[in-house]
Amino acid sequence: MKTEDAKVLRDKLALWFVANGRTLPWRSKPDPYAVLVSEFMLQQTQVVSVIPFFKRWMERFPDLKTLADAPESEVLLLWQGLGYYSRARNLQRAAQMVLSRFEGRIPNNPIDLRALPGVGAYTAGAIACFGYDRPAPAVDANIARVLARLSNQQAQVDTAEGARLLWELAEVLLPEGSGGRQHTSALMELGALVCLPKNPKCLLCPIQRECRATEPETLPRKSPRRSTVALEENAAWITSGKDVLLEQQMGRRSRGLWKFPTFFNKASPLPLFETVYPFTHHKVTLRVYEASAPEVLPTNQRWFALSSVLDEVALPAGHRRALVALIGADAGTLSQEIKPTEDGI
Ligand code: SF4
Protein backbone atom coordinates (compact mmCIF):
# COMPACT_ATOMS: atom_id res chain seq x y z
CA MET A 1 0.00 0.00 0.00
CA LYS A 2 1.31 3.44 -0.95
CA THR A 3 1.96 6.06 1.73
CA GLU A 4 -0.75 8.38 0.39
CA ASP A 5 -3.32 5.54 0.30
CA ALA A 6 -2.43 4.67 3.89
CA LYS A 7 -3.03 8.28 4.91
CA VAL A 8 -6.45 8.40 3.20
CA LEU A 9 -7.44 5.21 4.98
CA ARG A 10 -6.19 6.48 8.36
CA ASP A 11 -8.13 9.72 7.98
CA LYS A 12 -11.35 7.90 7.18
CA LEU A 13 -10.88 5.59 10.13
CA ALA A 14 -10.15 8.50 12.47
CA LEU A 15 -13.31 10.37 11.43
CA TRP A 16 -15.40 7.26 11.89
CA PHE A 17 -13.86 6.51 15.28
CA VAL A 18 -14.50 10.00 16.65
CA ALA A 19 -18.18 9.56 15.84
CA ASN A 20 -18.56 5.87 16.77
CA GLY A 21 -15.86 4.78 19.25
CA ARG A 22 -17.11 3.49 22.61
CA THR A 23 -16.02 5.03 25.89
CA LEU A 24 -14.06 2.42 27.81
CA PRO A 25 -12.70 2.95 31.33
CA TRP A 26 -9.08 2.39 30.24
CA ARG A 27 -9.47 4.73 27.26
CA SER A 28 -11.04 7.66 29.11
CA LYS A 29 -7.82 8.62 30.94
CA PRO A 30 -5.02 6.62 29.34
CA ASP A 31 -2.30 5.82 31.79
CA PRO A 32 0.29 3.10 31.13
CA TYR A 33 -0.52 1.13 34.29
CA ALA A 34 -4.27 1.08 33.50
CA VAL A 35 -3.45 0.00 29.96
CA LEU A 36 -1.15 -2.76 31.22
CA VAL A 37 -3.92 -4.08 33.48
CA SER A 38 -6.63 -3.85 30.83
CA GLU A 39 -4.49 -5.57 28.20
CA PHE A 40 -3.72 -8.49 30.50
CA MET A 41 -7.42 -8.81 31.32
CA LEU A 42 -8.45 -8.59 27.67
CA GLN A 43 -6.23 -11.51 26.65
CA GLN A 44 -8.87 -14.22 25.98
CA THR A 45 -11.71 -12.21 27.59
CA GLN A 46 -14.22 -9.87 25.96
CA VAL A 47 -14.45 -6.15 26.68
CA VAL A 48 -17.89 -6.25 28.31
CA SER A 49 -16.83 -9.00 30.69
CA VAL A 50 -13.63 -7.19 31.63
CA ILE A 51 -15.13 -3.81 32.63
CA PRO A 52 -16.38 -4.71 36.16
CA PHE A 53 -13.17 -6.65 36.93
CA PHE A 54 -11.05 -3.74 35.75
CA LYS A 55 -12.89 -1.23 37.94
CA ARG A 56 -12.62 -3.44 41.01
CA TRP A 57 -8.95 -4.12 40.35
CA MET A 58 -8.09 -0.43 39.99
CA GLU A 59 -9.82 0.34 43.29
CA ARG A 60 -7.81 -2.32 45.13
CA PHE A 61 -4.52 -2.01 43.19
CA PRO A 62 -4.47 1.60 41.93
CA ASP A 63 -0.75 1.57 41.05
CA LEU A 64 2.21 -0.69 40.32
CA LYS A 65 3.56 -0.62 43.87
CA THR A 66 0.29 -1.69 45.49
CA LEU A 67 0.03 -4.58 43.06
CA ALA A 68 3.69 -5.59 43.39
CA ASP A 69 3.46 -5.72 47.21
CA ALA A 70 0.10 -7.52 47.45
CA PRO A 71 -0.10 -11.18 48.62
CA GLU A 72 -0.49 -13.48 45.60
CA SER A 73 -3.61 -15.01 47.14
CA GLU A 74 -5.33 -11.61 47.04
CA VAL A 75 -4.26 -11.02 43.44
CA LEU A 76 -5.77 -14.37 42.42
CA LEU A 77 -8.94 -13.66 44.36
CA LEU A 78 -9.49 -10.36 42.53
CA TRP A 79 -8.88 -12.18 39.24
CA GLN A 80 -11.42 -14.89 40.04
CA GLY A 81 -14.02 -15.13 37.28
CA LEU A 82 -11.67 -14.00 34.51
CA GLY A 83 -10.03 -17.42 34.25
CA TYR A 84 -6.51 -18.21 33.00
CA TYR A 85 -4.89 -17.26 36.30
CA SER A 86 -1.37 -17.29 34.86
CA ARG A 87 -2.26 -13.83 33.51
CA ALA A 88 -2.80 -12.54 37.06
CA ARG A 89 0.51 -13.98 38.26
CA ASN A 90 2.36 -12.56 35.26
CA LEU A 91 0.75 -9.17 35.77
CA GLN A 92 1.99 -9.04 39.35
CA ARG A 93 5.48 -10.20 38.29
CA ALA A 94 5.47 -7.56 35.53
CA ALA A 95 4.67 -4.87 38.14
CA GLN A 96 7.53 -6.15 40.32
CA MET A 97 9.93 -6.12 37.36
CA VAL A 98 8.98 -2.58 36.34
CA LEU A 99 9.83 -1.45 39.87
CA SER A 100 13.12 -3.35 40.08
CA ARG A 101 14.40 -2.97 36.51
CA PHE A 102 12.78 0.11 34.99
CA GLU A 103 12.76 2.45 38.02
CA GLY A 104 9.00 2.18 38.38
CA ARG A 105 8.23 3.48 34.89
CA ILE A 106 6.51 1.13 32.47
CA PRO A 107 8.63 1.08 29.28
CA ASN A 108 7.26 2.98 26.28
CA ASN A 109 8.79 0.87 23.52
CA PRO A 110 7.83 -2.66 22.42
CA ILE A 111 11.38 -4.05 22.81
CA ASP A 112 11.66 -3.27 26.54
CA LEU A 113 8.00 -4.09 27.10
CA ARG A 114 8.55 -7.60 25.77
CA ALA A 115 11.00 -8.26 28.60
CA LEU A 116 8.04 -8.19 31.02
CA PRO A 117 6.43 -11.56 31.90
CA GLY A 118 3.26 -12.29 29.95
CA VAL A 119 3.88 -9.49 27.42
CA GLY A 120 3.94 -10.70 23.82
CA ALA A 121 4.10 -8.76 20.56
CA TYR A 122 0.48 -7.63 20.68
CA THR A 123 0.44 -6.53 24.34
CA ALA A 124 3.75 -4.67 23.91
CA GLY A 125 2.39 -2.78 20.89
CA ALA A 126 -0.89 -2.04 22.68
CA ILE A 127 0.84 -0.58 25.75
CA ALA A 128 3.11 1.60 23.56
CA CYS A 129 0.06 2.79 21.57
CA PHE A 130 -2.58 3.22 24.21
CA GLY A 131 -0.34 4.13 27.13
CA TYR A 132 2.09 6.46 25.30
CA ASP A 133 0.35 7.27 21.99
CA ARG A 134 3.33 5.87 20.07
CA PRO A 135 2.90 4.53 16.53
CA ALA A 136 3.58 0.88 17.33
CA PRO A 137 1.82 -1.97 15.51
CA ALA A 138 -0.53 -4.09 17.62
CA VAL A 139 -2.53 -6.85 15.94
CA ASP A 140 -5.26 -8.46 18.02
CA ALA A 141 -8.07 -10.69 16.72
CA ASN A 142 -10.27 -7.75 15.69
CA ILE A 143 -7.47 -5.98 13.87
CA ALA A 144 -6.31 -9.22 12.23
CA ARG A 145 -9.80 -9.68 10.81
CA VAL A 146 -9.97 -6.12 9.45
CA LEU A 147 -6.47 -6.27 7.92
CA ALA A 148 -6.93 -9.72 6.41
CA ARG A 149 -10.12 -8.53 4.73
CA LEU A 150 -8.77 -5.16 3.75
CA SER A 151 -5.93 -6.85 1.86
CA ASN A 152 -7.94 -9.95 0.92
CA GLN A 153 -5.18 -12.04 2.54
CA GLN A 154 -5.53 -15.74 1.80
CA ALA A 155 -2.59 -16.92 3.95
CA GLN A 156 -3.71 -18.40 7.30
CA VAL A 157 -3.28 -15.71 9.94
CA ASP A 158 -2.07 -18.17 12.60
CA THR A 159 0.91 -19.28 10.52
CA ALA A 160 4.27 -17.46 10.59
CA GLU A 161 3.82 -16.23 7.02
CA GLY A 162 0.22 -15.10 7.55
CA ALA A 163 1.12 -13.26 10.76
CA ARG A 164 4.11 -11.58 9.09
CA LEU A 165 1.89 -10.21 6.31
CA LEU A 166 -0.61 -8.81 8.83
CA TRP A 167 2.05 -7.15 10.98
CA GLU A 168 3.68 -5.63 7.91
CA LEU A 169 0.38 -4.12 6.81
CA ALA A 170 -0.29 -2.85 10.35
CA GLU A 171 3.13 -1.13 10.26
CA VAL A 172 2.47 0.47 6.87
CA LEU A 173 -0.83 1.93 8.08
CA LEU A 174 0.67 3.59 11.19
CA PRO A 175 0.76 7.36 11.54
CA GLU A 176 4.17 9.01 11.92
CA GLY A 177 5.47 10.41 15.21
CA SER A 178 2.41 10.00 17.42
CA GLY A 179 -1.31 9.24 17.11
CA GLY A 180 -0.93 5.49 17.64
CA ARG A 181 -3.63 5.50 20.31
CA GLN A 182 -6.44 6.76 18.14
CA HIS A 183 -5.36 4.86 15.05
CA THR A 184 -5.11 1.47 16.75
CA SER A 185 -8.31 2.07 18.74
CA ALA A 186 -10.13 2.88 15.50
CA LEU A 187 -8.97 -0.29 13.75
CA MET A 188 -9.88 -2.37 16.78
CA GLU A 189 -13.28 -0.75 17.13
CA LEU A 190 -14.02 -1.24 13.45
CA GLY A 191 -13.40 -4.95 13.95
CA ALA A 192 -15.59 -5.02 17.05
CA LEU A 193 -18.54 -3.02 15.70
CA VAL A 194 -18.57 -3.20 11.89
CA CYS A 195 -16.18 -5.77 10.42
CA LEU A 196 -17.83 -8.58 12.39
CA PRO A 197 -16.81 -12.24 12.04
CA LYS A 198 -20.27 -13.06 10.65
CA ASN A 199 -22.37 -10.62 8.63
CA PRO A 200 -19.85 -7.77 8.42
CA LYS A 201 -21.64 -4.45 7.96
CA CYS A 202 -19.77 -3.52 4.80
CA LEU A 203 -22.38 -0.97 3.74
CA LEU A 204 -21.66 1.04 6.91
CA CYS A 205 -17.89 0.62 6.71
CA PRO A 206 -15.80 3.80 6.38
CA ILE A 207 -13.11 1.96 4.37
CA GLN A 208 -15.36 -0.02 2.10
CA ARG A 209 -13.91 1.68 -0.96
CA GLU A 210 -10.36 0.60 -0.02
CA CYS A 211 -11.33 -2.93 1.08
CA ARG A 212 -10.33 -5.70 -1.34
CA ALA A 213 -12.24 -8.56 0.29
CA THR A 214 -14.40 -10.41 -2.20
CA GLU A 215 -15.80 -12.90 0.31
CA PRO A 216 -15.22 -11.22 3.69
CA GLU A 217 -16.92 -13.92 5.76
CA THR A 218 -14.33 -16.47 4.65
CA LEU A 219 -11.53 -14.30 6.11
CA PRO A 220 -9.35 -14.41 8.08
CA ARG A 221 -8.31 -17.93 7.16
CA LYS A 222 -7.04 -20.03 10.08
CA SER A 223 -5.56 -23.51 10.59
CA PRO A 224 -8.12 -26.16 11.57
CA ARG A 225 -9.00 -26.02 15.29
CA ARG A 226 -7.72 -28.56 17.79
CA SER A 227 -10.63 -30.79 18.73
CA THR A 228 -12.03 -30.57 22.27
CA VAL A 229 -10.85 -33.29 24.66
CA ALA A 230 -13.23 -34.61 27.35
CA LEU A 231 -11.82 -34.97 30.88
CA GLU A 232 -13.36 -36.21 34.11
CA GLU A 233 -12.59 -34.90 37.55
CA ASN A 234 -13.88 -36.49 40.79
CA ALA A 235 -13.75 -34.27 43.85
CA ALA A 236 -14.54 -34.75 47.54
CA TRP A 237 -16.98 -32.62 49.55
CA ILE A 238 -15.61 -32.89 53.08
CA THR A 239 -17.09 -30.81 55.83
CA SER A 240 -16.65 -30.64 59.57
CA GLY A 241 -19.19 -28.57 61.46
CA LYS A 242 -19.21 -25.22 59.63
CA ASP A 243 -15.95 -25.79 57.74
CA VAL A 244 -15.07 -27.25 54.35
CA LEU A 245 -11.78 -28.88 53.39
CA LEU A 246 -9.91 -27.52 50.35
CA GLU A 247 -6.57 -28.32 48.79
CA GLN A 248 -4.10 -25.78 47.43
CA GLN A 249 -2.87 -26.44 43.89
CA MET A 250 0.82 -26.56 43.02
CA GLY A 251 0.84 -27.11 39.21
CA ARG A 252 2.10 -24.46 36.78
CA ARG A 253 -1.35 -23.38 35.59
CA SER A 254 -3.24 -23.49 38.86
CA ARG A 255 -0.59 -22.69 41.49
CA GLY A 256 -2.14 -20.78 44.38
CA LEU A 257 -5.74 -21.77 43.57
CA TRP A 258 -7.80 -23.95 45.89
CA LYS A 259 -9.90 -26.95 44.89
CA PHE A 260 -11.83 -29.74 46.54
CA PRO A 261 -9.49 -32.66 47.35
CA THR A 262 -9.52 -35.53 44.84
CA PHE A 263 -12.15 -38.20 45.44
CA PHE A 264 -10.65 -41.69 45.02
CA ASN A 265 -13.48 -44.07 45.93
CA LYS A 266 -14.53 -45.66 42.62
CA ALA A 267 -17.52 -47.58 44.04
CA SER A 268 -19.18 -44.30 44.77
CA PRO A 269 -22.81 -43.34 45.24
CA LEU A 270 -24.42 -40.64 43.13
CA PRO A 271 -22.54 -37.35 43.11
CA LEU A 272 -23.87 -34.47 45.16
CA PHE A 273 -23.18 -32.12 42.29
CA GLU A 274 -22.10 -32.35 38.67
CA THR A 275 -21.12 -29.68 36.20
CA VAL A 276 -19.15 -29.20 33.00
CA TYR A 277 -16.63 -26.45 32.50
CA PRO A 278 -14.20 -25.55 29.73
CA PHE A 279 -10.46 -25.47 30.32
CA THR A 280 -8.29 -24.51 27.31
CA HIS A 281 -9.25 -27.15 24.69
CA HIS A 282 -10.68 -29.51 27.32
CA LYS A 283 -14.26 -30.02 28.44
CA VAL A 284 -14.09 -31.08 32.07
CA THR A 285 -16.93 -32.96 33.77
CA LEU A 286 -16.60 -32.31 37.49
CA ARG A 287 -18.43 -34.61 39.92
CA VAL A 288 -18.41 -33.87 43.63
CA TYR A 289 -19.02 -36.69 46.15
CA GLU A 290 -19.52 -36.62 49.88
CA ALA A 291 -16.47 -37.99 51.72
CA SER A 292 -14.88 -38.16 55.18
CA ALA A 293 -11.88 -36.19 56.34
CA PRO A 294 -8.49 -37.93 56.26
CA GLU A 295 -7.03 -38.82 59.65
CA VAL A 296 -3.98 -36.68 58.97
CA LEU A 297 -4.34 -33.63 56.72
CA PRO A 298 -1.74 -33.33 53.96
CA THR A 299 0.23 -30.05 54.22
CA ASN A 300 -1.55 -28.53 51.21
CA GLN A 301 -5.07 -29.06 52.67
CA ARG A 302 -6.86 -26.61 54.97
CA TRP A 303 -10.24 -26.04 56.57
CA PHE A 304 -12.15 -22.89 55.57
CA ALA A 305 -15.29 -21.50 57.16
CA LEU A 306 -18.28 -22.12 54.85
CA SER A 307 -19.59 -18.66 55.67
CA SER A 308 -16.55 -16.84 54.23
CA VAL A 309 -14.69 -19.25 51.95
CA LEU A 310 -16.10 -17.72 48.75
CA ASP A 311 -14.66 -14.32 49.70
CA GLU A 312 -11.31 -15.67 50.85
CA VAL A 313 -9.90 -17.97 48.21
CA ALA A 314 -9.67 -18.21 44.44
CA LEU A 315 -11.03 -21.41 42.87
CA PRO A 316 -11.20 -22.72 39.29
CA ALA A 317 -14.57 -22.00 37.66
CA GLY A 318 -16.15 -25.45 38.08
CA HIS A 319 -15.09 -25.81 41.72
CA ARG A 320 -16.40 -22.38 42.59
CA ARG A 321 -19.70 -23.22 40.94
CA ALA A 322 -19.90 -26.45 42.93
CA LEU A 323 -19.04 -24.68 46.16
CA VAL A 324 -21.76 -22.05 45.60
CA ALA A 325 -24.33 -24.78 44.95
CA LEU A 326 -23.28 -27.00 47.87
CA ILE A 327 -23.21 -24.13 50.35
CA GLY A 328 -26.70 -23.31 49.05
CA ALA A 329 -27.66 -26.96 49.65
CA ASP A 330 -26.37 -26.70 53.17
CA ALA A 331 -28.72 -23.77 53.62
CA GLY A 332 -31.53 -25.78 51.98
CA THR A 333 -31.50 -23.95 48.63
CA LEU A 334 -29.69 -26.33 46.29
CA SER A 335 -30.41 -25.55 42.69
CA GLN A 336 -29.50 -28.61 40.63
CA GLU A 337 -27.17 -27.88 37.74
CA ILE A 338 -25.67 -24.51 36.96
CA LYS A 339 -24.88 -23.69 33.33
CA PRO A 340 -21.19 -23.72 32.43
CA THR A 341 -19.51 -20.42 31.65
CA GLU A 342 -16.53 -19.69 29.45
CA ASP A 343 -14.15 -18.67 32.18
CA GLY A 344 -11.96 -21.78 32.21
CA ILE A 345 -9.49 -22.33 35.02
S1 SF4 B 1 -15.75 -3.38 3.80
FE1 SF4 B 1 -16.56 -5.06 4.98
S2 SF4 B 1 -14.97 -6.60 4.98
FE2 SF4 B 1 -14.03 -4.72 4.31
S3 SF4 B 1 -13.18 -3.84 6.17
FE3 SF4 B 1 -15.21 -2.97 5.90
S4 SF4 B 1 -16.61 -4.29 7.06
FE4 SF4 B 1 -14.66 -5.38 6.79
XYZ file of C-alpha atoms and ligand atoms in Angstrom:
353
model
C 0.000 0.000 0.000
C 1.311 3.442 -0.952
C 1.961 6.060 1.727
C -0.754 8.384 0.385
C -3.316 5.544 0.298
C -2.428 4.671 3.892
C -3.032 8.280 4.915
C -6.454 8.399 3.203
C -7.442 5.206 4.983
C -6.188 6.475 8.357
C -8.128 9.720 7.984
C -11.350 7.901 7.177
C -10.880 5.587 10.129
C -10.151 8.497 12.469
C -13.309 10.369 11.429
C -15.404 7.265 11.886
C -13.859 6.510 15.280
C -14.497 10.005 16.651
C -18.185 9.560 15.836
C -18.557 5.873 16.770
C -15.861 4.780 19.247
C -17.109 3.493 22.607
C -16.020 5.027 25.890
C -14.060 2.422 27.811
C -12.701 2.945 31.327
C -9.081 2.393 30.242
C -9.468 4.729 27.263
C -11.038 7.660 29.112
C -7.817 8.616 30.942
C -5.024 6.617 29.342
C -2.300 5.819 31.792
C 0.286 3.100 31.126
C -0.523 1.129 34.292
C -4.272 1.084 33.503
C -3.445 0.001 29.957
C -1.146 -2.758 31.222
C -3.917 -4.085 33.481
C -6.632 -3.855 30.833
C -4.492 -5.567 28.198
C -3.725 -8.488 30.500
C -7.423 -8.809 31.321
C -8.451 -8.587 27.674
C -6.233 -11.508 26.649
C -8.870 -14.220 25.979
C -11.709 -12.206 27.587
C -14.221 -9.872 25.961
C -14.446 -6.146 26.678
C -17.888 -6.245 28.309
C -16.826 -9.000 30.688
C -13.626 -7.191 31.631
C -15.128 -3.809 32.627
C -16.382 -4.709 36.163
C -13.172 -6.648 36.934
C -11.049 -3.737 35.746
C -12.890 -1.232 37.937
C -12.624 -3.443 41.006
C -8.947 -4.121 40.350
C -8.087 -0.434 39.993
C -9.819 0.339 43.292
C -7.808 -2.318 45.128
C -4.517 -2.006 43.188
C -4.465 1.603 41.931
C -0.754 1.570 41.048
C 2.209 -0.692 40.321
C 3.556 -0.615 43.873
C 0.286 -1.689 45.492
C 0.034 -4.577 43.056
C 3.694 -5.595 43.386
C 3.462 -5.719 47.207
C 0.097 -7.521 47.450
C -0.096 -11.176 48.621
C -0.492 -13.484 45.605
C -3.611 -15.012 47.144
C -5.327 -11.612 47.037
C -4.258 -11.019 43.437
C -5.766 -14.374 42.419
C -8.941 -13.662 44.363
C -9.489 -10.364 42.529
C -8.882 -12.185 39.244
C -11.416 -14.887 40.040
C -14.022 -15.135 37.283
C -11.670 -13.996 34.513
C -10.029 -17.418 34.248
C -6.506 -18.209 33.003
C -4.892 -17.265 36.301
C -1.372 -17.294 34.858
C -2.258 -13.833 33.509
C -2.799 -12.538 37.057
C 0.511 -13.980 38.260
C 2.360 -12.560 35.259
C 0.750 -9.169 35.774
C 1.992 -9.044 39.347
C 5.481 -10.203 38.292
C 5.473 -7.560 35.533
C 4.667 -4.869 38.138
C 7.532 -6.145 40.318
C 9.932 -6.122 37.359
C 8.981 -2.578 36.336
C 9.833 -1.454 39.871
C 13.123 -3.353 40.076
C 14.405 -2.975 36.511
C 12.782 0.115 34.992
C 12.761 2.447 38.017
C 9.000 2.177 38.378
C 8.234 3.480 34.890
C 6.510 1.129 32.467
C 8.634 1.083 29.282
C 7.262 2.980 26.280
C 8.786 0.871 23.519
C 7.829 -2.656 22.421
C 11.376 -4.054 22.814
C 11.664 -3.267 26.541
C 8.005 -4.090 27.100
C 8.548 -7.600 25.768
C 11.000 -8.261 28.599
C 8.036 -8.193 31.021
C 6.432 -11.556 31.905
C 3.262 -12.286 29.946
C 3.879 -9.488 27.418
C 3.938 -10.699 23.817
C 4.104 -8.762 20.558
C 0.476 -7.631 20.681
C 0.444 -6.534 24.336
C 3.748 -4.667 23.913
C 2.389 -2.780 20.894
C -0.889 -2.045 22.677
C 0.841 -0.575 25.752
C 3.115 1.598 23.561
C 0.062 2.789 21.571
C -2.579 3.220 24.213
C -0.338 4.130 27.132
C 2.085 6.464 25.303
C 0.353 7.275 21.993
C 3.330 5.870 20.071
C 2.898 4.526 16.533
C 3.581 0.883 17.331
C 1.820 -1.968 15.508
C -0.529 -4.092 17.623
C -2.529 -6.847 15.942
C -5.261 -8.463 18.024
C -8.074 -10.694 16.720
C -10.272 -7.746 15.689
C -7.466 -5.980 13.866
C -6.315 -9.223 12.230
C -9.801 -9.680 10.806
C -9.967 -6.118 9.453
C -6.471 -6.266 7.924
C -6.929 -9.725 6.406
C -10.123 -8.532 4.734
C -8.772 -5.162 3.749
C -5.925 -6.852 1.863
C -7.936 -9.954 0.922
C -5.183 -12.040 2.540
C -5.535 -15.740 1.798
C -2.586 -16.915 3.952
C -3.706 -18.398 7.296
C -3.275 -15.712 9.943
C -2.071 -18.167 12.604
C 0.914 -19.278 10.516
C 4.271 -17.457 10.591
C 3.819 -16.231 7.022
C 0.218 -15.096 7.548
C 1.116 -13.263 10.764
C 4.111 -11.584 9.094
C 1.891 -10.208 6.313
C -0.609 -8.813 8.828
C 2.049 -7.145 10.983
C 3.682 -5.625 7.908
C 0.382 -4.121 6.807
C -0.287 -2.848 10.348
C 3.125 -1.133 10.261
C 2.471 0.470 6.866
C -0.825 1.926 8.081
C 0.667 3.588 11.186
C 0.762 7.361 11.539
C 4.169 9.007 11.920
C 5.467 10.409 15.207
C 2.410 10.000 17.417
C -1.307 9.244 17.112
C -0.926 5.489 17.636
C -3.625 5.498 20.315
C -6.436 6.759 18.140
C -5.365 4.863 15.050
C -5.113 1.467 16.748
C -8.311 2.069 18.742
C -10.126 2.881 15.500
C -8.972 -0.294 13.752
C -9.878 -2.370 16.783
C -13.283 -0.745 17.125
C -14.021 -1.236 13.446
C -13.403 -4.946 13.949
C -15.592 -5.025 17.053
C -18.544 -3.024 15.698
C -18.566 -3.204 11.887
C -16.182 -5.769 10.423
C -17.835 -8.579 12.388
C -16.815 -12.237 12.045
C -20.266 -13.056 10.649
C -22.367 -10.622 8.628
C -19.852 -7.766 8.421
C -21.638 -4.451 7.965
C -19.770 -3.518 4.798
C -22.382 -0.973 3.743
C -21.658 1.035 6.910
C -17.888 0.625 6.715
C -15.797 3.800 6.379
C -13.109 1.963 4.373
C -15.362 -0.019 2.099
C -13.911 1.683 -0.958
C -10.364 0.599 -0.023
C -11.331 -2.928 1.081
C -10.326 -5.701 -1.340
C -12.242 -8.563 0.288
C -14.404 -10.410 -2.200
C -15.803 -12.900 0.313
C -15.223 -11.215 3.687
C -16.919 -13.921 5.762
C -14.328 -16.475 4.646
C -11.534 -14.302 6.111
C -9.347 -14.412 8.080
C -8.306 -17.926 7.158
C -7.042 -20.033 10.077
C -5.556 -23.509 10.585
C -8.124 -26.160 11.569
C -9.003 -26.019 15.294
C -7.723 -28.561 17.793
C -10.629 -30.793 18.733
C -12.032 -30.575 22.271
C -10.852 -33.295 24.658
C -13.232 -34.606 27.345
C -11.816 -34.969 30.878
C -13.365 -36.215 34.107
C -12.592 -34.901 37.555
C -13.881 -36.488 40.786
C -13.753 -34.270 43.846
C -14.542 -34.753 47.537
C -16.981 -32.621 49.545
C -15.607 -32.893 53.080
C -17.095 -30.805 55.832
C -16.651 -30.636 59.568
C -19.188 -28.571 61.459
C -19.214 -25.217 59.631
C -15.953 -25.793 57.742
C -15.070 -27.252 54.346
C -11.780 -28.882 53.386
C -9.913 -27.515 50.348
C -6.573 -28.324 48.788
C -4.096 -25.784 47.434
C -2.868 -26.443 43.890
C 0.822 -26.556 43.019
C 0.836 -27.106 39.212
C 2.097 -24.457 36.785
C -1.347 -23.384 35.595
C -3.241 -23.493 38.859
C -0.595 -22.691 41.488
C -2.137 -20.777 44.383
C -5.735 -21.765 43.571
C -7.802 -23.951 45.885
C -9.903 -26.952 44.890
C -11.828 -29.737 46.539
C -9.493 -32.662 47.349
C -9.517 -35.527 44.843
C -12.154 -38.204 45.445
C -10.651 -41.688 45.019
C -13.483 -44.074 45.926
C -14.530 -45.657 42.622
C -17.517 -47.581 44.042
C -19.181 -44.301 44.767
C -22.809 -43.342 45.242
C -24.423 -40.639 43.135
C -22.540 -37.355 43.109
C -23.870 -34.467 45.163
C -23.180 -32.121 42.287
C -22.101 -32.349 38.672
C -21.115 -29.680 36.203
C -19.148 -29.204 33.000
C -16.633 -26.447 32.496
C -14.204 -25.549 29.729
C -10.458 -25.469 30.317
C -8.291 -24.511 27.305
C -9.249 -27.148 24.694
C -10.683 -29.505 27.325
C -14.259 -30.022 28.437
C -14.091 -31.075 32.067
C -16.928 -32.960 33.774
C -16.598 -32.307 37.495
C -18.426 -34.608 39.918
C -18.413 -33.873 43.628
C -19.016 -36.694 46.150
C -19.522 -36.620 49.881
C -16.470 -37.990 51.716
C -14.884 -38.156 55.183
C -11.881 -36.192 56.343
C -8.487 -37.928 56.262
C -7.031 -38.815 59.652
C -3.985 -36.682 58.973
C -4.338 -33.633 56.720
C -1.736 -33.331 53.959
C 0.227 -30.047 54.224
C -1.553 -28.534 51.213
C -5.070 -29.061 52.671
C -6.864 -26.607 54.969
C -10.236 -26.045 56.569
C -12.146 -22.890 55.571
C -15.294 -21.501 57.160
C -18.277 -22.121 54.853
C -19.593 -18.665 55.668
C -16.554 -16.841 54.234
C -14.692 -19.248 51.953
C -16.097 -17.721 48.755
C -14.660 -14.323 49.704
C -11.315 -15.666 50.847
C -9.903 -17.972 48.209
C -9.670 -18.214 44.436
C -11.027 -21.411 42.871
C -11.199 -22.725 39.290
C -14.574 -22.002 37.659
C -16.154 -25.449 38.084
C -15.087 -25.810 41.722
C -16.401 -22.379 42.591
C -19.705 -23.218 40.945
C -19.899 -26.454 42.931
C -19.044 -24.675 46.164
C -21.761 -22.053 45.605
C -24.329 -24.778 44.955
C -23.275 -26.996 47.868
C -23.206 -24.125 50.346
C -26.700 -23.313 49.054
C -27.655 -26.956 49.645
C -26.370 -26.702 53.174
C -28.715 -23.771 53.620
C -31.525 -25.776 51.982
C -31.505 -23.948 48.634
C -29.687 -26.334 46.290
C -30.408 -25.552 42.694
C -29.500 -28.612 40.626
C -27.174 -27.879 37.738
C -25.672 -24.505 36.958
C -24.876 -23.692 33.334
C -21.194 -23.723 32.430
C -19.512 -20.415 31.653
C -16.526 -19.695 29.446
C -14.153 -18.669 32.176
C -11.957 -21.779 32.212
C -9.487 -22.332 35.020
S -15.751 -3.383 3.796
Fe -16.562 -5.062 4.978
S -14.969 -6.600 4.976
Fe -14.032 -4.715 4.310
S -13.181 -3.841 6.168
Fe -15.209 -2.967 5.899
S -16.606 -4.294 7.058
Fe -14.660 -5.381 6.793
